[in-house]
CSV table of C-alpha atoms and ligand atoms in Angstrom, one decimal:
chain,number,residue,atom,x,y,z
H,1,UNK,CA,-5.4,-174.6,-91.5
H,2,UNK,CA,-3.3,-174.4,-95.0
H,3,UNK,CA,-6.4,-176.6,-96.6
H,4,UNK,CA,-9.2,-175.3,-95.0
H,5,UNK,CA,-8.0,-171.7,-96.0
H,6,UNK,CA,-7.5,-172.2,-99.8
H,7,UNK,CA,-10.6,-174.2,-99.6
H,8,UNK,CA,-13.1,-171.3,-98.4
H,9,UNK,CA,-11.3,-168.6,-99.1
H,10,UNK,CA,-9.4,-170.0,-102.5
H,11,UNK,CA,-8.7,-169.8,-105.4
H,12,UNK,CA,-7.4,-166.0,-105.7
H,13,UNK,CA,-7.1,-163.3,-102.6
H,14,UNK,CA,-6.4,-159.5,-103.2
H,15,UNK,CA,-4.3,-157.3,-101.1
H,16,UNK,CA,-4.7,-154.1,-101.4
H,17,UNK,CA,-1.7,-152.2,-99.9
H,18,UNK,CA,0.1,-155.6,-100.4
H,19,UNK,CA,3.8,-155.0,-101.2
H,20,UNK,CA,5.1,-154.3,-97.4
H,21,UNK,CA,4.4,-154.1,-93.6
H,22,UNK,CA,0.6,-156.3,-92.7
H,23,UNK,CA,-0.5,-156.6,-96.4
H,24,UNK,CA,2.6,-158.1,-97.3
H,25,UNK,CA,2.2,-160.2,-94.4
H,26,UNK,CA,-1.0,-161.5,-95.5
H,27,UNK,CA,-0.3,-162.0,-98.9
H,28,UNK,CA,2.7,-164.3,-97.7
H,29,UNK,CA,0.6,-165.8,-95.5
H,30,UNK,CA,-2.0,-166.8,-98.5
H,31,UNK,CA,0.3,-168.0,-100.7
H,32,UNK,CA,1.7,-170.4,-98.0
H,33,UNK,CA,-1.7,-171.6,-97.6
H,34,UNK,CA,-1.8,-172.1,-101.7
H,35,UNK,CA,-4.4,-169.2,-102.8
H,36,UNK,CA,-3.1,-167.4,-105.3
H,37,UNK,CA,-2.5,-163.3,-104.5
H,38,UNK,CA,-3.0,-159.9,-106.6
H,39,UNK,CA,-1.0,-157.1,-105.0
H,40,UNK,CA,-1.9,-153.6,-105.3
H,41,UNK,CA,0.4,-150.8,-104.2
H,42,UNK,CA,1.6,-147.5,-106.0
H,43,UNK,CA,5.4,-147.9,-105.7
H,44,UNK,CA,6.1,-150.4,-108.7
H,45,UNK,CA,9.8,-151.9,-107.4
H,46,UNK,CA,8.8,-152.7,-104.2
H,47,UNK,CA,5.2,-154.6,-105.5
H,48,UNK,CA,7.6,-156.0,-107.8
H,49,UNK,CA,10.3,-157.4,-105.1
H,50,UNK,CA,7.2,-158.6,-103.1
H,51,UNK,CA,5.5,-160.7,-106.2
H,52,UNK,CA,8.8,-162.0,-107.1
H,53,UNK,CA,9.5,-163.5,-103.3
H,54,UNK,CA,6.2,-164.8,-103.5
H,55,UNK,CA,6.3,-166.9,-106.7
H,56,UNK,CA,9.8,-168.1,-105.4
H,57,UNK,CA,8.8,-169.1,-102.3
H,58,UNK,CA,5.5,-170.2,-102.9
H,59,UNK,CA,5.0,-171.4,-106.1
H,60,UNK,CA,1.3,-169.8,-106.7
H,61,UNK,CA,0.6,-167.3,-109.2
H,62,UNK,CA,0.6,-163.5,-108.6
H,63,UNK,CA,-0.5,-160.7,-110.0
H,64,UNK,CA,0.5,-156.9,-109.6
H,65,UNK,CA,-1.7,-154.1,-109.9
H,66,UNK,CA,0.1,-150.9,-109.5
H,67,UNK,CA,-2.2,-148.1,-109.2
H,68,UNK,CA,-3.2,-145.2,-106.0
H,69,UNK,CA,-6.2,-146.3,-104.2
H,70,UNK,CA,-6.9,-142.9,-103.6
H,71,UNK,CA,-7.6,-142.3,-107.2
H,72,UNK,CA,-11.7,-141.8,-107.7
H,73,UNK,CA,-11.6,-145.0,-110.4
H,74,UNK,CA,-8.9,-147.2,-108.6
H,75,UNK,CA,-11.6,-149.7,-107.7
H,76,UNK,CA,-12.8,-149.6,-111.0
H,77,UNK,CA,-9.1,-150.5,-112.7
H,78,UNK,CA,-8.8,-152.8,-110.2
H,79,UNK,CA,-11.6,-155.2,-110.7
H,80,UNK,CA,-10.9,-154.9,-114.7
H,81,UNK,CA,-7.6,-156.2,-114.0
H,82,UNK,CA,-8.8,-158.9,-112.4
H,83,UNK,CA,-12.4,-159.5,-113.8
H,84,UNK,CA,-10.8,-162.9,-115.2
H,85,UNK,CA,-9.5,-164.4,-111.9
H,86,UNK,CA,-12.2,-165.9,-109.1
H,87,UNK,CA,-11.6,-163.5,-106.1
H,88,UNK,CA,-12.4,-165.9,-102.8
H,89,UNK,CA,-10.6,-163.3,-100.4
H,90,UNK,CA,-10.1,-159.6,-100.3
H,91,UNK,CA,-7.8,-157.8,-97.7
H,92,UNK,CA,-8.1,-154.2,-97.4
H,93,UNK,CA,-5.0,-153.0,-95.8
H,94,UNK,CA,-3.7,-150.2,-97.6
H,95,UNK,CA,-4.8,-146.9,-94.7
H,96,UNK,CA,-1.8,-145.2,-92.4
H,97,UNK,CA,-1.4,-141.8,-92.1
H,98,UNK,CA,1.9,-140.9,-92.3
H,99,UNK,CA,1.6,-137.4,-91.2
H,100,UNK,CA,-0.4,-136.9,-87.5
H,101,UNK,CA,-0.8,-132.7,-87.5
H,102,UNK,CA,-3.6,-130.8,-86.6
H,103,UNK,CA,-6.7,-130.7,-88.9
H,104,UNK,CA,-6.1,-127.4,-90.2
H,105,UNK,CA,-2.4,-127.7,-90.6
H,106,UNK,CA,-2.7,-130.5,-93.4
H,107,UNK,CA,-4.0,-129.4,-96.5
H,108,UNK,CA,-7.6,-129.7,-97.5
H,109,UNK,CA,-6.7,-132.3,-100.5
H,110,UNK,CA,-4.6,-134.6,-98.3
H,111,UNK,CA,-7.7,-135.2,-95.9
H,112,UNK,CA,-10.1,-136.0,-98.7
H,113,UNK,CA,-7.0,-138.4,-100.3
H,114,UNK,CA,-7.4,-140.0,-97.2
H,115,UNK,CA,-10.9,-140.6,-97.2
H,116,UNK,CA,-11.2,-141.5,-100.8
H,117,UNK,CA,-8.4,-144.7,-99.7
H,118,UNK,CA,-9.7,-145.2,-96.6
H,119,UNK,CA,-13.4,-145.2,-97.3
H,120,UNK,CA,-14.6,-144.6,-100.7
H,121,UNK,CA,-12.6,-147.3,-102.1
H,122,UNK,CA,-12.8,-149.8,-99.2
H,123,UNK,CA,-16.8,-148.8,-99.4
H,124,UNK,CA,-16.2,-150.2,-103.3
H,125,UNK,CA,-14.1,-152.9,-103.1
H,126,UNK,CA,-16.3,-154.0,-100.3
H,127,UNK,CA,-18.9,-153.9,-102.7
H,128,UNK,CA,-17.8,-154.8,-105.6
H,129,UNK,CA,-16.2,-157.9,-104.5
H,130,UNK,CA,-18.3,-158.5,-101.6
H,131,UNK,CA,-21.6,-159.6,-104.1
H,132,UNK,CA,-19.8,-162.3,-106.3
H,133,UNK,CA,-18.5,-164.1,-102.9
H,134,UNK,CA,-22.4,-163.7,-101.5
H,135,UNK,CA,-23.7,-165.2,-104.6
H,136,UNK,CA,-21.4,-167.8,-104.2
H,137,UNK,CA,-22.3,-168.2,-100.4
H,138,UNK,CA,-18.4,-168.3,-100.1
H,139,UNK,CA,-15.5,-166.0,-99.3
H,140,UNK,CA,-13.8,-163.5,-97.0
H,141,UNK,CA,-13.1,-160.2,-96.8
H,142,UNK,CA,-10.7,-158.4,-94.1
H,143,UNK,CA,-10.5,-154.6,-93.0
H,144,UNK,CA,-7.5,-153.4,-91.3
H,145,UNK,CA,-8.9,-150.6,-88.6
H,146,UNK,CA,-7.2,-149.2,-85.6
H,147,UNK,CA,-7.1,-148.2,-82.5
H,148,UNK,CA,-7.6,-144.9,-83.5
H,149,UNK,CA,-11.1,-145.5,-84.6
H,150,UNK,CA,-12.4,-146.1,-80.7
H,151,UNK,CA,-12.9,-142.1,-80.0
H,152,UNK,CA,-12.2,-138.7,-81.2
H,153,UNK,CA,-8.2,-137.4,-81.1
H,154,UNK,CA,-6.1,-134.3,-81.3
H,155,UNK,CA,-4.4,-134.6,-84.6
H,156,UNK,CA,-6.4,-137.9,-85.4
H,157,UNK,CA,-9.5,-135.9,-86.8
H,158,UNK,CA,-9.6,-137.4,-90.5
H,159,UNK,CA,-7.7,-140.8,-89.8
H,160,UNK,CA,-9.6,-141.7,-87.1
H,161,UNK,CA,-13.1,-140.8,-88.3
H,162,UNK,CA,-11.9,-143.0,-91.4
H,163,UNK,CA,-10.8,-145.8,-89.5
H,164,UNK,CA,-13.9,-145.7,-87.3
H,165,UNK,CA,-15.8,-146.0,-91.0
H,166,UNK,CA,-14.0,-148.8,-91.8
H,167,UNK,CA,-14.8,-150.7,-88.3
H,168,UNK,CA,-18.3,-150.0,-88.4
H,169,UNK,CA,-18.4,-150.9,-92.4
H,170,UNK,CA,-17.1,-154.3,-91.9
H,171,UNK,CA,-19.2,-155.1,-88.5
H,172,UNK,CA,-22.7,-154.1,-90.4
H,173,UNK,CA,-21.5,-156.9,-93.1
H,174,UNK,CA,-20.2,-159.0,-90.6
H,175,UNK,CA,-23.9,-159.8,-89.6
H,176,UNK,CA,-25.3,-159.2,-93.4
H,177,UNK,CA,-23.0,-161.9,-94.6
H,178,UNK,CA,-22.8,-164.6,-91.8
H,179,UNK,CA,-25.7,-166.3,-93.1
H,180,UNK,CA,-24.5,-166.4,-96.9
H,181,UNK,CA,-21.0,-168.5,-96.2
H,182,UNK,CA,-18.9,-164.9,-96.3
H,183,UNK,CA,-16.9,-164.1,-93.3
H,184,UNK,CA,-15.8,-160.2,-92.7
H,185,UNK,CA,-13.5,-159.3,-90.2
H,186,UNK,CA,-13.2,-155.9,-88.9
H,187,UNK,CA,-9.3,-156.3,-88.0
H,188,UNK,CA,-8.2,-153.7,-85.1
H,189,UNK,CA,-4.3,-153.3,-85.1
H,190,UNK,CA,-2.0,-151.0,-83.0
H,191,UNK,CA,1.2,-149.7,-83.4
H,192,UNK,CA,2.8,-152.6,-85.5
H,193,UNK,CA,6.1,-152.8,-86.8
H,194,UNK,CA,5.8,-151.8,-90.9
H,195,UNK,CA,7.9,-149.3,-93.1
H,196,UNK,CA,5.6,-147.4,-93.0
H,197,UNK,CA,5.2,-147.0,-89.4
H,198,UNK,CA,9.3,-147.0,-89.5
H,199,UNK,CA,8.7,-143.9,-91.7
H,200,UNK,CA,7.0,-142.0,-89.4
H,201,UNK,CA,8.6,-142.3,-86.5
H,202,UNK,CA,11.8,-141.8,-88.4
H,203,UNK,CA,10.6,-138.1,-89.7
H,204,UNK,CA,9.3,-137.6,-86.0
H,205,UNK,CA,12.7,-138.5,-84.3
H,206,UNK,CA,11.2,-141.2,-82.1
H,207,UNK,CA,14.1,-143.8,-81.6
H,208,UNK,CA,12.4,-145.6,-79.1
H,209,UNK,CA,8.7,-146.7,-79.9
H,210,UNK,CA,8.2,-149.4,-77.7
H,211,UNK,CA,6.8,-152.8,-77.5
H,212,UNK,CA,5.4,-152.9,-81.4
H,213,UNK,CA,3.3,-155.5,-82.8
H,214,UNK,CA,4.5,-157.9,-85.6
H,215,UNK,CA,3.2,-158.0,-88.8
H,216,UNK,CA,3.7,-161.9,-90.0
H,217,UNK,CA,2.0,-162.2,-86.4
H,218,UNK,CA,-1.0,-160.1,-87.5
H,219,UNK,CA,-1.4,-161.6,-90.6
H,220,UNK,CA,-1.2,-165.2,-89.0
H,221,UNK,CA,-3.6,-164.6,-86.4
H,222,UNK,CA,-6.4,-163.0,-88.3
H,223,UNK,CA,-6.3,-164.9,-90.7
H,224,UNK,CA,-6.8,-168.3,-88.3
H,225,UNK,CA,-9.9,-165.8,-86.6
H,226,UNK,CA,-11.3,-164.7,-89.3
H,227,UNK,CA,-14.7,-166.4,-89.1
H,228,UNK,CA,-14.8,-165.1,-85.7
H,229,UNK,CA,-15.6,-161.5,-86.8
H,230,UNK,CA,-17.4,-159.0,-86.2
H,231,UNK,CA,-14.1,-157.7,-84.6
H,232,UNK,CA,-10.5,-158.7,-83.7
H,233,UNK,CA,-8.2,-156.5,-81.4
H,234,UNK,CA,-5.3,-158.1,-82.6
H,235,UNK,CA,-2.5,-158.0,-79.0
H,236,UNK,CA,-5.5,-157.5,-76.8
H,237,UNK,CA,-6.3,-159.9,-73.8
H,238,UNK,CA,-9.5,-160.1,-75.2
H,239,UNK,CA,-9.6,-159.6,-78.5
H,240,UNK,CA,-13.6,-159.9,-79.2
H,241,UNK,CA,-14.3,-157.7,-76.6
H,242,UNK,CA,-15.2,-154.3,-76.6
H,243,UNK,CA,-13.4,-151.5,-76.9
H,244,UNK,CA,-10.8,-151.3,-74.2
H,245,UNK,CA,-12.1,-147.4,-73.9
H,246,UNK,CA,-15.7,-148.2,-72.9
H,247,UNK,CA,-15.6,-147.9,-69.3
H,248,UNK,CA,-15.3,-144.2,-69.7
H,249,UNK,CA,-16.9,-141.4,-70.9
H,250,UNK,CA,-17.2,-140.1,-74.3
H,251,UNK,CA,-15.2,-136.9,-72.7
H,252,UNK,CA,-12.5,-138.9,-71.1
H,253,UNK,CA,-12.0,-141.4,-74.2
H,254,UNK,CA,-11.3,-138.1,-76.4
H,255,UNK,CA,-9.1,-136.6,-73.5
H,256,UNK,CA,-7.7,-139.8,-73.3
H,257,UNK,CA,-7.1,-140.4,-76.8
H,258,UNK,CA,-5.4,-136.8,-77.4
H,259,UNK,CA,-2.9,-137.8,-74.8
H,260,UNK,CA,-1.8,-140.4,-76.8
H,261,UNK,CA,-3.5,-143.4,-75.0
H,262,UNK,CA,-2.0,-146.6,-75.8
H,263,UNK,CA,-2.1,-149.7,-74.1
H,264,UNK,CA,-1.0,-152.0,-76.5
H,265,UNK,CA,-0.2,-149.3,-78.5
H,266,UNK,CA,-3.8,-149.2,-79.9
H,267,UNK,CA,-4.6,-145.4,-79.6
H,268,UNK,CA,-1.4,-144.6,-81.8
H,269,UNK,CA,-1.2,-144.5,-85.6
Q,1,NAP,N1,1.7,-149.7,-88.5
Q,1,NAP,C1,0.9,-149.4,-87.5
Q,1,NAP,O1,1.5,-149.1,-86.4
Q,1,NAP,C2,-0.6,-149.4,-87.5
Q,1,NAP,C3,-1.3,-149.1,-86.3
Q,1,NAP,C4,-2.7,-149.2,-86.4
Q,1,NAP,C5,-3.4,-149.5,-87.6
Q,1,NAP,N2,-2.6,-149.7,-88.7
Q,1,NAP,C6,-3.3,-150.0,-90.0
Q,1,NAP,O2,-2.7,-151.1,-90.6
Q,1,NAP,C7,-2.8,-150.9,-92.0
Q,1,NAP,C8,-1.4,-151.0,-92.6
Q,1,NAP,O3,-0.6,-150.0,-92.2
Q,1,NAP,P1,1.0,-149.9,-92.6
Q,1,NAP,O4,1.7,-149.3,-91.4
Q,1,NAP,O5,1.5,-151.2,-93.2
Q,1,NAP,O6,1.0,-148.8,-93.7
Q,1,NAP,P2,0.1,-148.5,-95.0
Q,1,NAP,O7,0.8,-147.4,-95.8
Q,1,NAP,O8,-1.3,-148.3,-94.7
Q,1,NAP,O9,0.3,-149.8,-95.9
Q,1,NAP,C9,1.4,-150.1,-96.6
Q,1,NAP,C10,1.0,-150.8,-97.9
Q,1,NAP,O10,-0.1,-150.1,-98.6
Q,1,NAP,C11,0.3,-149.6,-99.8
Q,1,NAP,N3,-0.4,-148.3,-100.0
Q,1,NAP,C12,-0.4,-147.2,-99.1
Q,1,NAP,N4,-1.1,-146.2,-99.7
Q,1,NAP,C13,-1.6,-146.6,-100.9
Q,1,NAP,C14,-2.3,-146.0,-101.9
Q,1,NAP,N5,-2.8,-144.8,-101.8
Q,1,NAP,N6,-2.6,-146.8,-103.0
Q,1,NAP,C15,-2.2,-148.1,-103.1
Q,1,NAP,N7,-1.4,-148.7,-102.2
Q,1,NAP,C16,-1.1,-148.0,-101.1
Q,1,NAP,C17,1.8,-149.5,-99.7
Q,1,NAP,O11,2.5,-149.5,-100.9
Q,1,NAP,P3,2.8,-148.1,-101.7
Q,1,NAP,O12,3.3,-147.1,-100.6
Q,1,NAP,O13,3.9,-148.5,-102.7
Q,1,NAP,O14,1.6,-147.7,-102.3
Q,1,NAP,C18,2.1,-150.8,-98.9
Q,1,NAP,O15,1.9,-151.9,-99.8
Q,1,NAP,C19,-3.4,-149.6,-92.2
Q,1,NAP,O16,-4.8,-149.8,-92.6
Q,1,NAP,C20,-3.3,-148.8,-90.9
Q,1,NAP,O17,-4.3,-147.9,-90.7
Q,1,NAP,C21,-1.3,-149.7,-88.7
């Protein structure tokens, strides 16, 4: 697999939300398989820590970009930073919402941050480094979704509906770029063991989350699926099927969904 990656998705991936948790995972995972990784994340120490291992460990060349994807011209900085370097891979990964309230109890400005990250700039980055891989009939692209883009939620207005974005984004080029030698992968996780996931349940008091999904796992297995798009449930029993929530109604999905639904913990987080 090691070959085979670096030779269609080679030589340079980007991770964006790459310095811990899944993106981390993935960008480990790359650089095992010899592409060279750019890292984005805000928190400069810990993109830092993550780059360094890498190099160590792997020997390819990294790059850090430290910037806020929620930023209206993040994309922008981020393909002049690496406008030099041929981009065979992107991962979007960066998306959790660390704080599940009610819609109106969370201010106004922290649901639009959430939709700039979670689809503005994946919509760009999508984009912008989707059409040199189609004109090079080669490449991949990955977006990290969740469970909680399958229905509607208490407390999962604005995540969900962004997640649900990003599912639906990557499916429609899924089909658009089968035929021009780029895969897309719409990548559906549940709860899965990251800091930031750590974080949350930390603030909430939950000691005892249950079974939770690991991330060097997740990065592994999409990675070895991802020309098997449009979708991957990653811990389902059948991960290309459809949404584990289809047999009901749209009524009982919601219901469902607001009580916190979770087989394999994909209604949560
Ligand atoms: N963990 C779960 O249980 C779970 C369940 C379902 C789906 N997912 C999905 O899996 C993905 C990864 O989740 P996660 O738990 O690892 O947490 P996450 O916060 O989405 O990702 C962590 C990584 O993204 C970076 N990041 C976060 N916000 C950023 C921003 N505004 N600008 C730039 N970088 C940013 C973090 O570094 P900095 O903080 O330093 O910026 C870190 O590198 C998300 O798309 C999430 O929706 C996770």
């Amino acid at each position: 697999m090691v070959a085979a990656l670096s030779g269609k998705y080679g030589p340079w991936g980007v991770v964006a939300g790459g310095s811990d948790g899944v993106g981390a995972a993935f960008a480990n995972k790359m650089a095992a398989a010899g592409i060279n990784v750019v890292l984005v994340a805000r928190r400069v120490p810990v993109l830092e820590a993550s780059a360094d291992g890498i190099r160590a460990e792997y020997g390819v060349e990294v790059r850090t970009v430290a910037l806020d994807l929620s930023a209206p011209d993040a994309v922008t900085k981020l393909v002049d930073a690496t406008a030099d370097l041929e981009i065979g891979l992107f991962v979007y990964n960066a998306g959790a919402d660390d704080v599940g309230l009610p819609f109106l109890d969370k201010d106004l400005d922290a649901h639009l941050s959430l939709v700039r990250r979670n689809c503005g700039a994946v919509l760009e980055a999508a984009y912008r480094f989707g059409a040199p891989m189609v004109e090079r009939g080669r490449g991949g692209v990955v977006l990290v979704t969740s469970g909680a883009a399958w229905a509607g939620g208490a407390t999962l207005a604005t995540y969900g509906a962004t997640k649900a974005f990003d599912l639906i984004l990557a499916e429609s080029l899924w089909v658009e770029w089968r035929d021009r030698g780029v895969d897309v992968l719409s990548l559906v996780l549940g709860r899965t063991d990251t800091p930031s996931l750590r974080r949350t349940l930390e603030a909430k008091g939950d000691v005892s989350p249950g079974e939770l999904a690991d991330p060097d796992d997740v990065a592994e297995t999409a990675l070895a699926h991802l020309a098997d798009g449009p979708t991957w449930i990653h811990g389902s029993d059948n991960p290309t099927g459809p949404s584990p929530l289809a047999a009901l109604s749209r009524r009982d999905a919601v219901l469902a969904m607001s009580r916190g639904w979770a087989p394999n913990g994909h209604a949560e987080n």
